[in-house]
């Protein structure tokens, strides 16, 4: 856990003036969560981060890391107990990957065999073959590979807390998305307490359990990504998040959150009249046809079978696309738009039909928070 | 010149240096009867004796310059020296433009004639490029490396030894190479202030208008200089770790 | 004090030897630019030739100047100029080749390919491209090479006093042989001032020639 209590930083400018880089920042990053410090450049997010490990000395306030007051710790000891990742990665060119990963364990005087073994394990954790990479030098690695090593180097001594200063900022967008996903997957297992600086809203929404928005050294809002997007505290935050902030929420919600799980379905052998009845009863214009095991196979439209006879298999159409229940709404909406449809069948990882999702349901879900807010305000 | 060019240059350099050495060697042996053979017959003892003095001058003066120059460069590069280091660097830049003969001449007026003033003059001429490159090499180590090192909990001493110096090593070595080249080029002049060395044969040869004596000094001096540069190039290639050596 | 007196009494000799010194360096550097720059441009056309030329120039520069004089005396004696002005000029000419050729070569081959592309796109012939794009861009870098060469050769010309070329080195050589600190200090001082002044003057010229927008730095010595 990281706790900041009225943390301030005042810089003196060469001209004799002062600049308040951080102004009474109070916040708490709960155990095992990622907190993204977000804001325009010069807002104080990086200063705040660097005060946590003492790279920038604080002017006022208190910092507790993992329950200990940092004032009572030797800064060198403190830093060895906090993982640190920077945008420029900062792998030491004179050391092999192995030695780079083992910097902090070596500083802590760990057994060399133990730390070298850990280096190999960590490399495997980020899908780099230790046999190939342990004895390479940083310049022999691609940018993405270097960044992965930069992250596991910070994890080498298994610190409870991690500070990351725009860690994926220098990587091209495609690789960045891959590394972000890898990192989130890793975080599910390692559950570190992470303070993460970013200037990229989309990255923040994707990575964060909580987002702290800074402006001019002040912490403007500190809440979960969904809450932030749904209820920005003021106009600055609203405009910083962008006029499309509601759309950004799409990537925070998963298909299962808004899926209509009613299980109406037909099989190929069913009679069309049965399909008609089911649709009329449920008030739907379409019904999904499943295979013998329950996998989504196709659908029939009410108009197509309004006055025909026979079995479903003679009249069904192929599904243009389906969506996985674990996908986010952004993916679902994108597929709907691409195929010009207002609904999608939802399937699980094995292709079994689980329900369907409609544009109406999505817009209802996104609008819900605003209606809640309006109700609260009305009271 | 880009680093790749330097690499290629060094490669070719190695080969051509080998060829030149071979030509001179064969020349010396085949010339047993000829001009070079005569020189060798008349002057071999002098050449060997003076070459020893010559090499000692180089080793002592450049060794001392390295011993003093590297710590001095490190000291100048520390943050608490930042206020003075730019001025110091300006002075060093001016210092390196001062011709070596002038430095030797000033050395005589301070210390008189002999081995010590010769070593002192050579030491000064060699020291400046070393200090300058150590300083520049250390200042050029990217700030983010130092930040990463500090952030991971390294002490300043640790950072100097395991981050700054290794990453500045290439530039530092380039400085040593330049400095030793200046040194080797100046050592023949040490004779003028009583420091001995192969310069004796050259200057005496000029004075006596004796081409054989002249060449008995000039050829070994030229060969020794090329050898020194060649050895340093090899050392630069092999001594600097692969991760920070742009040549490898 | 004695030295100051010596200087004030010998201003005419000092001036004369300074001019001698400058004439050796000036003539040789002039010739070096006339030879080095075309060579530097030509070798951009062929990598192998570039390697060899730069290598030979690098070898020459490793030879200590007094040894080079020593090697030239027997050869030049054949045409009756073993000592004096000619070997000094030739030595300076040779020593200047590396910095000038190398900087020209580097500058021309480092011209931004996009600029070259643009020049071609505008319909310039290779010669026009060289004259109107590449050479103007290369000038500051070449000047940096000239500066290095001049400073180095002011020192080497001082040594040339020993082969009878005259110049400020004469004060030093006489100072040593006559154990006269006045001449010694005068010589050392004048040569140093000349080198430092030339360095600053040429740096100023180099900056004047560098277009404000161009940031191409001169390669290190």
mmCIF file of C-alpha atoms in Angstrom, chain B residues 211, chain C residues 72-83:
data_model
loop_
_atom_site.group_PDB
_atom_site.id
_atom_site.type_symbol
_atom_site.label_atom_id
_atom_site.label_comp_id
_atom_site.label_asym_id
_atom_site.label_seq_id
_atom_site.Cartn_x
_atom_site.Cartn_y
_atom_site.Cartn_z
ATOM 1 C CA UNK B 211 71.192 10.895 -43.723
ATOM 2 C CA UNK C 72 61.994 13.450 -46.160
ATOM 3 C CA UNK C 73 65.440 15.012 -45.875
ATOM 4 C CA UNK C 74 67.328 12.269 -47.758
ATOM 5 C CA UNK C 75 64.649 12.193 -50.458
ATOM 6 C CA UNK C 76 64.340 15.948 -50.912
ATOM 7 C CA UNK C 77 68.110 16.319 -50.799
ATOM 8 C CA UNK C 78 68.106 14.730 -54.240
ATOM 9 C CA UNK C 79 66.533 17.945 -55.586
ATOM 10 C CA UNK C 80 68.607 20.133 -53.308
ATOM 11 C CA UNK C 81 65.828 21.003 -50.837
ATOM 12 C CA UNK C 82 66.550 18.592 -47.996
ATOM 13 C CA UNK C 83 66.114 21.283 -45.383
#
